[in-house]
mmCIF file of C-alpha atoms in Angstrom:
data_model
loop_
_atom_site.group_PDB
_atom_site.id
_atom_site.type_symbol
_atom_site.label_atom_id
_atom_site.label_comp_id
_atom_site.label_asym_id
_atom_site.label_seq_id
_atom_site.Cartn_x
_atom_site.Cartn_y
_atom_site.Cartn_z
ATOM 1 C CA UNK A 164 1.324 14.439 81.219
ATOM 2 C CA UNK A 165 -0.218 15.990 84.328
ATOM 3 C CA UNK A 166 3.967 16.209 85.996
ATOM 4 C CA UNK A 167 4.412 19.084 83.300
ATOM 5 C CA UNK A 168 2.132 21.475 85.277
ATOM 6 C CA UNK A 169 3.912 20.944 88.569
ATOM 7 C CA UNK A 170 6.371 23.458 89.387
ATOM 8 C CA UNK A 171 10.470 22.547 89.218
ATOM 9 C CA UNK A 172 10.739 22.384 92.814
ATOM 10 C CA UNK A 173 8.136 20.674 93.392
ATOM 11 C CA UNK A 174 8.787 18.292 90.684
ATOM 12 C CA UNK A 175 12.116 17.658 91.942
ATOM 13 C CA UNK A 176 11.395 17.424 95.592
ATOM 14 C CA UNK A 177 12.201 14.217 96.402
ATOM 15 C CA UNK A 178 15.293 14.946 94.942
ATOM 16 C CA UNK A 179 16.151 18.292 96.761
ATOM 17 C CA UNK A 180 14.998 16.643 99.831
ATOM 18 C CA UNK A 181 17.783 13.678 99.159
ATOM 19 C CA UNK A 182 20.624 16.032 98.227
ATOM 20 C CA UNK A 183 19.902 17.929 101.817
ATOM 21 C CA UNK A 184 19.822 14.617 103.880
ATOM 22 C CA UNK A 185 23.090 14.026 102.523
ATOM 23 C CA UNK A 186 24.691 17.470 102.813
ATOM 24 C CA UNK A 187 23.181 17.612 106.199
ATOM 25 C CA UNK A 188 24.861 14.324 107.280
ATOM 26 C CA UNK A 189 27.779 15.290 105.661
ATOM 27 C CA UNK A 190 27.797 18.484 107.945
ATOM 28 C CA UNK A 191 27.033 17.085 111.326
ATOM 29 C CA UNK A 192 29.821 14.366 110.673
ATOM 30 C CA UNK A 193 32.741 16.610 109.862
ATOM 31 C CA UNK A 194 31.647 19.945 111.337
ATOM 32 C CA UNK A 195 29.613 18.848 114.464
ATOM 33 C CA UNK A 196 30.399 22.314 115.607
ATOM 34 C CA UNK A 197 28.317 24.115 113.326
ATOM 35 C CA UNK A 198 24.611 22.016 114.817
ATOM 36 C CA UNK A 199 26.035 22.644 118.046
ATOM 37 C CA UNK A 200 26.094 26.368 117.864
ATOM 38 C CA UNK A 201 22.640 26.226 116.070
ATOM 39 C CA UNK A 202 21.442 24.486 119.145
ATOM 40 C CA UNK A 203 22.209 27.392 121.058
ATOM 41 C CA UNK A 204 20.180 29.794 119.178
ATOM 42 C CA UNK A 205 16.770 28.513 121.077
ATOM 43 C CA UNK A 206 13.883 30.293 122.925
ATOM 44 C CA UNK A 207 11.092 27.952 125.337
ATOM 45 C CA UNK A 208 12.335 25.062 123.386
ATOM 46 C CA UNK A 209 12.281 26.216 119.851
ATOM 47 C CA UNK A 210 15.241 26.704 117.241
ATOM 48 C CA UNK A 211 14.837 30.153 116.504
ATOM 49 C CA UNK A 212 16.396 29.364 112.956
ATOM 50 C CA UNK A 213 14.180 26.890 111.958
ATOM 51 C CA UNK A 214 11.380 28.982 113.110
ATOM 52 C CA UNK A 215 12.022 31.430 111.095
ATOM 53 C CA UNK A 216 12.358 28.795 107.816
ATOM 54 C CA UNK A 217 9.228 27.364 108.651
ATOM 55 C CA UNK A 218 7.207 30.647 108.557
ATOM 56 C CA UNK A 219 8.825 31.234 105.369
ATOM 57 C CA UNK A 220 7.116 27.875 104.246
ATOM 58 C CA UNK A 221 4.058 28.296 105.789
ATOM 59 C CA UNK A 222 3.330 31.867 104.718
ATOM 60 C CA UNK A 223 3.054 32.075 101.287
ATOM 61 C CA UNK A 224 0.460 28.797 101.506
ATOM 62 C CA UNK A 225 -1.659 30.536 103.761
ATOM 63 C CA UNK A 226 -1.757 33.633 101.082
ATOM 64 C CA UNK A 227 -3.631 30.725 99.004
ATOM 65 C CA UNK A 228 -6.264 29.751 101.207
ATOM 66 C CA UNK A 229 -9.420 31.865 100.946
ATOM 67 C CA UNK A 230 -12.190 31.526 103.881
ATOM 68 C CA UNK A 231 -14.881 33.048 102.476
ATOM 69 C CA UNK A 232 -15.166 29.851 99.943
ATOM 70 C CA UNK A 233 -16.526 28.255 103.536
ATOM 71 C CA UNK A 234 -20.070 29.607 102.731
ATOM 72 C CA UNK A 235 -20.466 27.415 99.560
ATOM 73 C CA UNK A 236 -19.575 24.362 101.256
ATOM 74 C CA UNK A 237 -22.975 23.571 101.889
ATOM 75 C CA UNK A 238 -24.019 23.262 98.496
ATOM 76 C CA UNK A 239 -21.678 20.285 98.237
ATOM 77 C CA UNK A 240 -21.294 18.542 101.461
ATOM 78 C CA UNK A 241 -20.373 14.944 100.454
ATOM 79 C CA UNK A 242 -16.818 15.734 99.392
ATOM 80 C CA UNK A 243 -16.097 17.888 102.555
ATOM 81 C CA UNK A 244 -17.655 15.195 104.856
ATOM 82 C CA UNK A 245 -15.612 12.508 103.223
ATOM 83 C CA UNK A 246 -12.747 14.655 103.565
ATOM 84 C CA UNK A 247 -12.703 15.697 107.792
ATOM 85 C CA UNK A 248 -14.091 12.120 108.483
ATOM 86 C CA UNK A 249 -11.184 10.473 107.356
ATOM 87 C CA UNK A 250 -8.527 13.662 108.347
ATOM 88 C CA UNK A 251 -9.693 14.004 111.722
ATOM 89 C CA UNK A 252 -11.657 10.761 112.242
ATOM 90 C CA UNK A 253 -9.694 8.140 110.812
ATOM 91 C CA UNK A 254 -6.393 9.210 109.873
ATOM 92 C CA UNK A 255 -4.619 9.952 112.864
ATOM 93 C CA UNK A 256 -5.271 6.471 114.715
ATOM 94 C CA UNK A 257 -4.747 4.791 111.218
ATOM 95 C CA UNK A 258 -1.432 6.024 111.242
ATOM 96 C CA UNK A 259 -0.843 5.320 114.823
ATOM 97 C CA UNK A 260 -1.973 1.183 114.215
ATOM 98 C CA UNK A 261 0.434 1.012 111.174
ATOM 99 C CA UNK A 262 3.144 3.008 112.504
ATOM 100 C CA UNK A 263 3.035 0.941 115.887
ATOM 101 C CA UNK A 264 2.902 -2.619 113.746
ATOM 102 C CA UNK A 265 5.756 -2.127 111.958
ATOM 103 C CA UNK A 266 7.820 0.088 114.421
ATOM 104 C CA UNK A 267 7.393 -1.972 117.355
ATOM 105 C CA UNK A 268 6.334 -5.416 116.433
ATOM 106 C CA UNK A 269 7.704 -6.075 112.359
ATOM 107 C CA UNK A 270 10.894 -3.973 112.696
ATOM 108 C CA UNK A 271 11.401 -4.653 116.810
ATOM 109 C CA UNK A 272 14.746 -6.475 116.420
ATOM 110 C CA UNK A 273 16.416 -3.915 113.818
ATOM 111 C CA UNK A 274 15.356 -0.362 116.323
ATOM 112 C CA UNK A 275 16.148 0.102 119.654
ATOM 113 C CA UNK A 276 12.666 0.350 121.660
ATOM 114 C CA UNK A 277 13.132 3.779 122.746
ATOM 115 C CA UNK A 278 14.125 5.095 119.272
ATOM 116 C CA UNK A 279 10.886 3.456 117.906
ATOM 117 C CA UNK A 280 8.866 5.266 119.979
ATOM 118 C CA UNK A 281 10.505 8.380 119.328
ATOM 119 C CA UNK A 282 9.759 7.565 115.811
ATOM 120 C CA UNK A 283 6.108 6.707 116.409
ATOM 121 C CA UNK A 284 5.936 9.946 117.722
ATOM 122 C CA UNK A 285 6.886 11.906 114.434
ATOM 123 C CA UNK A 286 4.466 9.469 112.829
ATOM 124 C CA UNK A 287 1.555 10.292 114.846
ATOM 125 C CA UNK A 288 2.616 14.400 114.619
ATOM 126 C CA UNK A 289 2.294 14.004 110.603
ATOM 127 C CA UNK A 290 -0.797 11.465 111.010
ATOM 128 C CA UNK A 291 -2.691 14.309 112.760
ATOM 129 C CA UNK A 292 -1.640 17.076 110.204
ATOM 130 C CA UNK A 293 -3.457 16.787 106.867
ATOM 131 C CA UNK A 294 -2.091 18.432 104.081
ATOM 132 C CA UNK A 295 -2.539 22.257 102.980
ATOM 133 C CA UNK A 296 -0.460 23.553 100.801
ATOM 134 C CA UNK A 297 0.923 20.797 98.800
ATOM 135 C CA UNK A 298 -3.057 19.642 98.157
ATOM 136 C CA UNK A 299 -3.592 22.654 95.423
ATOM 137 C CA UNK A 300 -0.551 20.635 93.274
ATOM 138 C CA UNK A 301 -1.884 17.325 93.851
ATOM 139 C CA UNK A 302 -5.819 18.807 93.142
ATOM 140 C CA UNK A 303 -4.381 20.420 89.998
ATOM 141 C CA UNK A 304 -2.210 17.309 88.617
ATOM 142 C CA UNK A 305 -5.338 15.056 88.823
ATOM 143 C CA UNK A 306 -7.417 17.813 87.469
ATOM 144 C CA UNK A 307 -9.764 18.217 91.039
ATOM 145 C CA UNK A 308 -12.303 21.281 90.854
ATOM 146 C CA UNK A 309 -9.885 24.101 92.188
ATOM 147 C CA UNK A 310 -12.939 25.776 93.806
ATOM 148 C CA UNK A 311 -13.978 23.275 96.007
ATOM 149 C CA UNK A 312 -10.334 22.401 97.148
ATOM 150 C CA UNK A 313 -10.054 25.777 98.114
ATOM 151 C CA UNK A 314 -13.148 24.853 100.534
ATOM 152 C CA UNK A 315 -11.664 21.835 102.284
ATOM 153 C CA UNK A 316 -8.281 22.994 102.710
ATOM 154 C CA UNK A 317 -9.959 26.028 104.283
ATOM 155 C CA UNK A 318 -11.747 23.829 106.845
ATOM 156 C CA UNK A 319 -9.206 21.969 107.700
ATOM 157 C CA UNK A 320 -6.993 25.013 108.733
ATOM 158 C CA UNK A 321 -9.709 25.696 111.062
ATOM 159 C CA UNK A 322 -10.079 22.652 112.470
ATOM 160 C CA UNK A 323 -6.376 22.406 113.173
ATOM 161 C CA UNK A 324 -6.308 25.077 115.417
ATOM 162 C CA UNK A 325 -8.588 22.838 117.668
ATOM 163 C CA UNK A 326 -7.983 19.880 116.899
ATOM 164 C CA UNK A 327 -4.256 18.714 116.310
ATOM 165 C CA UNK A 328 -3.076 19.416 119.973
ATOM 166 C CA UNK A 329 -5.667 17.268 121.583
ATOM 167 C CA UNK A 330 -5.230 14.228 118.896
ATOM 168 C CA UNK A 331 -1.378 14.561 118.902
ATOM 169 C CA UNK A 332 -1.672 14.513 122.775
ATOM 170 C CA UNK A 333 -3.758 11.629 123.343
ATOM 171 C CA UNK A 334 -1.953 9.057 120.658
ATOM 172 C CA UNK A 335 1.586 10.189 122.137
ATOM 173 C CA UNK A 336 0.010 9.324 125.682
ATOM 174 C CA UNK A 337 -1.306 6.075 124.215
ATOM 175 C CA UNK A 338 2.490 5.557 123.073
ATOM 176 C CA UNK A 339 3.432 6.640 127.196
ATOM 177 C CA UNK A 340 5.363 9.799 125.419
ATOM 178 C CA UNK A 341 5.160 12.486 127.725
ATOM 179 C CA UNK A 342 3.565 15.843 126.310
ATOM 180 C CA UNK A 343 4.661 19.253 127.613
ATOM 181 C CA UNK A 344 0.746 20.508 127.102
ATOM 182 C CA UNK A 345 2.214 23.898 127.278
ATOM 183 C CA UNK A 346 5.222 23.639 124.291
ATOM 184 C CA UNK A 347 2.581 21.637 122.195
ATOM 185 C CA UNK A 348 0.012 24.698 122.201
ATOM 186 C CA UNK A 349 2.626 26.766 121.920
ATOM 187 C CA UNK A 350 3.814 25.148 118.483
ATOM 188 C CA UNK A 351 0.225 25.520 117.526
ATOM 189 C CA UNK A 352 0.010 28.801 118.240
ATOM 190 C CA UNK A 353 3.640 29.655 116.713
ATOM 191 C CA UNK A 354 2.989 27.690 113.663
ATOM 192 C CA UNK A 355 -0.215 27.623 112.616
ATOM 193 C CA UNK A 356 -2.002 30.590 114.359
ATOM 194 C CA UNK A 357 0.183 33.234 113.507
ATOM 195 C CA UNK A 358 0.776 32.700 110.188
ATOM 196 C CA UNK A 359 -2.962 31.952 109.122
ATOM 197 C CA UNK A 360 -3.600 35.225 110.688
ATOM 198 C CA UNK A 361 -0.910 36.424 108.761
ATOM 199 C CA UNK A 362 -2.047 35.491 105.663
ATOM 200 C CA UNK A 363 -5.652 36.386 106.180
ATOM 201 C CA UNK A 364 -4.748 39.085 106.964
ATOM 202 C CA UNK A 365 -2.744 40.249 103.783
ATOM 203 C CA UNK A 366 -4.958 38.476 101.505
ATOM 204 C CA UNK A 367 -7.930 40.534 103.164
ATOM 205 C CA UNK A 368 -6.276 43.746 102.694
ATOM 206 C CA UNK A 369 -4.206 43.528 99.504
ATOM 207 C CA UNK A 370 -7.112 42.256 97.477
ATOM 208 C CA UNK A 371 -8.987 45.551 99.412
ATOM 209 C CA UNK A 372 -6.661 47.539 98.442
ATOM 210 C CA UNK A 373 -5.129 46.199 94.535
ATOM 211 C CA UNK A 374 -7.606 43.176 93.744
ATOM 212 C CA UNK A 375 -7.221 39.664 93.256
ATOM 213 C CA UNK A 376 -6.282 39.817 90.380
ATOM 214 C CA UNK A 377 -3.394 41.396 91.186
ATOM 215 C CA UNK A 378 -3.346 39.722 94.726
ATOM 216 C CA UNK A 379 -3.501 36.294 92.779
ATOM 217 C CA UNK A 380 -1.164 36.860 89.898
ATOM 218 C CA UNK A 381 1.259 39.773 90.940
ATOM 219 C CA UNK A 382 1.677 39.206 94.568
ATOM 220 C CA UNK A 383 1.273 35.351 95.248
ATOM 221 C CA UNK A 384 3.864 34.487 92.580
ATOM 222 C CA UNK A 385 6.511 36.743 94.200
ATOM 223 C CA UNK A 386 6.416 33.660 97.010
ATOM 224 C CA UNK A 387 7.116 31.099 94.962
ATOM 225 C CA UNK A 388 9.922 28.923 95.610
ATOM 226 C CA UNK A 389 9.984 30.137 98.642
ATOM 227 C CA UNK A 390 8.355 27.656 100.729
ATOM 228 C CA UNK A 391 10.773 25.170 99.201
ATOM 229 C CA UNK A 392 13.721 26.849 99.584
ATOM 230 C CA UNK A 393 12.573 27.392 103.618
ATOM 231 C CA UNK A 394 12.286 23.965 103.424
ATOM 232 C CA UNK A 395 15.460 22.373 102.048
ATOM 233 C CA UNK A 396 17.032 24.515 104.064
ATOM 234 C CA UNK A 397 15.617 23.464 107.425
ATOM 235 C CA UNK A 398 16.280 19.728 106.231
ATOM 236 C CA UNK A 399 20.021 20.818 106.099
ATOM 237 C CA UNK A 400 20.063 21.874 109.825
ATOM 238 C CA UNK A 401 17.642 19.191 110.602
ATOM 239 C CA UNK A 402 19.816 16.874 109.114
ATOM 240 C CA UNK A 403 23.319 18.297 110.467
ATOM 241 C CA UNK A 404 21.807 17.256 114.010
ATOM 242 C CA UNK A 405 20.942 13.673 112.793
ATOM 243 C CA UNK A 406 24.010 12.868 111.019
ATOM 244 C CA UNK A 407 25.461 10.734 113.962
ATOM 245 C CA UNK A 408 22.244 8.884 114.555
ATOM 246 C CA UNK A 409 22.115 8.178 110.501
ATOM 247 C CA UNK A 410 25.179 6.570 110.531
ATOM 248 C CA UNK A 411 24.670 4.647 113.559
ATOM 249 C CA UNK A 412 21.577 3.475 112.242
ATOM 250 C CA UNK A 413 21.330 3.733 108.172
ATOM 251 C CA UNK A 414 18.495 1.450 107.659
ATOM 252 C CA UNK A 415 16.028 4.072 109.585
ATOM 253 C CA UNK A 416 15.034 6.237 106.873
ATOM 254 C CA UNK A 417 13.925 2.588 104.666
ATOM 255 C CA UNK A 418 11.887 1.280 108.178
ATOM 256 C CA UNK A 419 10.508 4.824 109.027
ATOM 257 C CA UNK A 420 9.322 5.365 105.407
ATOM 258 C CA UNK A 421 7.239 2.274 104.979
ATOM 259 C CA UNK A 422 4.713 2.521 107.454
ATOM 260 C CA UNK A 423 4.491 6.221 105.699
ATOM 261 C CA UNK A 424 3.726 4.786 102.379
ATOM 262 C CA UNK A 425 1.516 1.814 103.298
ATOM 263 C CA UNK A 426 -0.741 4.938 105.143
ATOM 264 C CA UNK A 427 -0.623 7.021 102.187
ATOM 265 C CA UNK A 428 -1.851 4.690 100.400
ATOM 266 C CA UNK A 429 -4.484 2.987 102.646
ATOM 267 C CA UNK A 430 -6.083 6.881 103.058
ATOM 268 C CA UNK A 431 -6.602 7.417 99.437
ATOM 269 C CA UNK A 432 -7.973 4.419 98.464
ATOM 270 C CA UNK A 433 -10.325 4.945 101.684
ATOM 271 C CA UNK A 434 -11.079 8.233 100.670
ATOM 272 C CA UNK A 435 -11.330 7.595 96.725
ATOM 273 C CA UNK A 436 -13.278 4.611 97.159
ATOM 274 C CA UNK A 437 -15.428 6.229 99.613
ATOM 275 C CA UNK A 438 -16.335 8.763 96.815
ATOM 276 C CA UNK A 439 -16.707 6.703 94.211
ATOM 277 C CA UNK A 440 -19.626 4.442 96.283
ATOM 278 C CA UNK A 441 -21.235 7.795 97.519
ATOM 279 C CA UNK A 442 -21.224 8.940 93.357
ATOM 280 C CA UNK A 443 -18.936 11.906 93.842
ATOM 281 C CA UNK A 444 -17.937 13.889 90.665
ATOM 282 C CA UNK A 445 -14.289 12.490 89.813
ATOM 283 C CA UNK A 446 -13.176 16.779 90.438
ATOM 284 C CA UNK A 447 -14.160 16.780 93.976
ATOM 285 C CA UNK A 448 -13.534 13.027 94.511
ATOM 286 C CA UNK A 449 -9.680 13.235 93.292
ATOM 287 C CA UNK A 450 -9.063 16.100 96.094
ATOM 288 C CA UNK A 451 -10.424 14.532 98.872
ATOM 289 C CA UNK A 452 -8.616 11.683 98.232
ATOM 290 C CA UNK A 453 -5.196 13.725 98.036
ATOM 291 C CA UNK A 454 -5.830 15.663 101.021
ATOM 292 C CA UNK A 455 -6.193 12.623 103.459
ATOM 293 C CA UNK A 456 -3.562 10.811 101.737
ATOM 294 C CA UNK A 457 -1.095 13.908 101.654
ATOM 295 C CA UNK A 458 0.325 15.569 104.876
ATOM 296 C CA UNK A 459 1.048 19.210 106.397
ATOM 297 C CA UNK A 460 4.782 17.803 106.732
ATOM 298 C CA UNK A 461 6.159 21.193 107.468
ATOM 299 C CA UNK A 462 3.819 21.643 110.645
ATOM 300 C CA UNK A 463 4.957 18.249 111.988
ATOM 301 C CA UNK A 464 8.514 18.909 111.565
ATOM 302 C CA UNK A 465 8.172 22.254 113.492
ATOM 303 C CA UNK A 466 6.598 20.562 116.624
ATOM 304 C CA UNK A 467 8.654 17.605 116.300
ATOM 305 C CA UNK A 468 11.313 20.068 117.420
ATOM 306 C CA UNK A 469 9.487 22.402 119.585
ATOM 307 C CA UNK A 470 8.498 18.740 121.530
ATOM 308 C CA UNK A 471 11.321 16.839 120.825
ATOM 309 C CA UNK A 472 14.566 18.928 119.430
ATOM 310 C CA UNK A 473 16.409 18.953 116.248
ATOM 311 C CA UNK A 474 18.219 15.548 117.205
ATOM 312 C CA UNK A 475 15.306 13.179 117.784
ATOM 313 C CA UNK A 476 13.776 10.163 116.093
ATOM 314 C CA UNK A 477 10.325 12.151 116.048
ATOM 315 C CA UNK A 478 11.877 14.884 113.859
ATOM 316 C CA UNK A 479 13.791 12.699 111.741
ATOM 317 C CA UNK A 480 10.668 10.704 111.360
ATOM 318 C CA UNK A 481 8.158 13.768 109.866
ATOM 319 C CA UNK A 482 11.251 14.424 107.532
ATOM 320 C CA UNK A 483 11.151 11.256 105.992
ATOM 321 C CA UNK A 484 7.803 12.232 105.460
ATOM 322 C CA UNK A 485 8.736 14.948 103.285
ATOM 323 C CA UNK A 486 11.535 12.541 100.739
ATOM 324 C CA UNK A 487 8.998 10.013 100.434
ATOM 325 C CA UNK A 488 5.579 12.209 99.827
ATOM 326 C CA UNK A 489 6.456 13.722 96.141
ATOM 327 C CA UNK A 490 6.897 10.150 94.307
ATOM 328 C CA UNK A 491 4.000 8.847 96.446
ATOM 329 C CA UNK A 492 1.443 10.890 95.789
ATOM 330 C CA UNK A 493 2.649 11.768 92.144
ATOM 331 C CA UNK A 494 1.736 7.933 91.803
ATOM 332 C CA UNK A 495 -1.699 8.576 93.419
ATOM 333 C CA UNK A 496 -2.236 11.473 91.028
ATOM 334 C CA UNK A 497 -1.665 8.604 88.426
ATOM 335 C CA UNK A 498 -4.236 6.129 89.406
ATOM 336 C CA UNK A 499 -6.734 8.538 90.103
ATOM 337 C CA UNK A 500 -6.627 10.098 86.502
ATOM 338 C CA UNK A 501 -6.778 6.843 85.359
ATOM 339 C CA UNK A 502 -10.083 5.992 87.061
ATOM 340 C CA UNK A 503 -11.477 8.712 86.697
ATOM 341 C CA UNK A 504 -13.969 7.254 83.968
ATOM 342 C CA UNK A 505 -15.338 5.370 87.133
ATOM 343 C CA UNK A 506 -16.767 8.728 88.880
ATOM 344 C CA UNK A 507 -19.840 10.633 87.641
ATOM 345 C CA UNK A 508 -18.410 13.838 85.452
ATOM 346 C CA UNK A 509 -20.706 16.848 86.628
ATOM 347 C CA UNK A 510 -20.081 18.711 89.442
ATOM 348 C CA UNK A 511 -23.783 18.916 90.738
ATOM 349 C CA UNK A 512 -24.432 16.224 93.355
#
């Protein structure tokens, strides 16, 4: 089965992810001290702590991603156009509609109005992130054309850097959320900028200097695990801060995740189906369905508490992101290996 080539952590994520909500809760119940001191620990709005856990997950993807792979996109445009229509295009306000119908009108009389829209908020922040890490797993588990993942993930990055403040802005002003302009660039800057730099940066001169093969295979996998570990470790402090709210509310992490899911899933099929009517190859068709469907969770959680702070509905919201993506797409990974007789086979389109 394709699950044998994902990596333990990864397999397990959902898992990990659970075990940290709990220990988190646990923490912020009986040691409410401990988030409080954390709190502290801030500069212009950001936990200096998490920070520095979310550039440890962020790095080592940006190690993967390789720009130069940009110049071949032209040979094979219909799988990157399917992909930053529906990222930038469609997904964001997709998101926003679902999120809005079933956190404000379907689920009105179990959450409080303003905690919805907190938690409309941290829907539209991972809406407006597509995925970029995460993507090479799902591309690999549905056997997707490595190459030409490489490419869209690439563009994406780039279109990030200029696009995600303006779309987060305007759907949080649709949802009367008021936006600090400043602390939103800011995150951008902190969390995206400066650690694609980073890892352009190395990749450019380690490969210089030893090779990719040594880059790729000596270097890279000295990162791994590390992204996860960053991660379950900012769920525990993320978690520490919520455990009040949890308890006061346990049915939010069930009514936050399904407008989540019913996205996911709406994006792929968009995207797959998209594919399969425009005759992409099932390798390039599989990947731009993931990367749509799929989010850059750990960017949303690091503005949902640059904007927001550790204890808000918008941060607990891109966190539930992150327990119910694994099983999600691993399902998606599924169904698209088991269409994949539908798409044409070669690569030349």
């Amino acid at each position: 089965m394709a699950e044998n080539k994902i990596g333990f952590f990864a397999r397990y994520l959902s898992l990990w992810v659970a075990g940290c909500i709990a220990l988190g809760v646990f923490i912020g119940v009986l040691f409410p001290q401990l988030p409080q001191w954390l709190g502290k620990l801030e500069y212009a709005n950001v936990s200096i702590p998490v920070a520095i856990l979310i550039w440890l997950m962020i790095y080592p993807m940006m190690l993967k991603v390789d720009f130069k792979s940009i110049v071949n996109a032209g040979k094979k445009p219909k799988g990157l156009v399917i992909t930053l229509v529906i990222n930038w295009l469609v997904k964001p306000f997709t998101m926003y509609i679902i999120a809005y119908f079933f956190l404000k009108i379907i689920f009105k009389s179990f959450i409080p109005d303003d905690l919805s829209t907190e938690y409309l908020a941290g829907a539209i922040l991972l809406g407006a992130a597509p995925c970029t890490a995460m993507v090479f797993v799902w591309s690999s588990l549905s056997d997707g054309d490595p190459g030409y993942t490489v490419v869209q993930v690439a563009v994406n990055d780039l279109i990030i850097l200029v696009a995600f403040a303006p779309i987060v802005a305007f759907l949080l002003g649709v949802s009367h959320v008021q936006v600090p302009m400043d602390t939103l660039l800011f995150s951008v800057v902190l969390f995206v900028v400066i650690p694609l730099s980073a890892g352009f940066i190395s990749r450019t001169v380690l490969i210089k200097k030893q090779g990719q093969d040594w880059f790729e295979n000596d270097f890279c996998k000295k990162f791994e695990g590390i992204t996860e570990a960053g991660l379950l470790l900012t769920l525990i402090i993320i978690f520490s801060f919520q455990g009040k709210t949890i308890m006061a509310n346990p049915l939010a992490i069930l009514l936050i995740a399904i407008p989540l899911i019913v996205q996911t899933y709406f994006i792929f099929f968009l995207g797959f189906g998209w594919s399969r009517l425009w005759k992409v190859p099932y390798a390039v068709a599989a990947p731009s369905g993931m990367i749509g469907a799929s989010n850059f969770f750990e960017l949303a959680v690091a503005v949902a508490i640059s904007l927001f702070g550790l204890s808000s509905g918008a941060t607990l919201a891109t966190v539930v992101g992150v327990l119910v993506e694994v099983p999600v797409m691993l399902s998606l990974v599924k169904i698209a290996r088991a269409s994949r007789e539908k798409f044409p086979q070669t690569n030349a389109f």
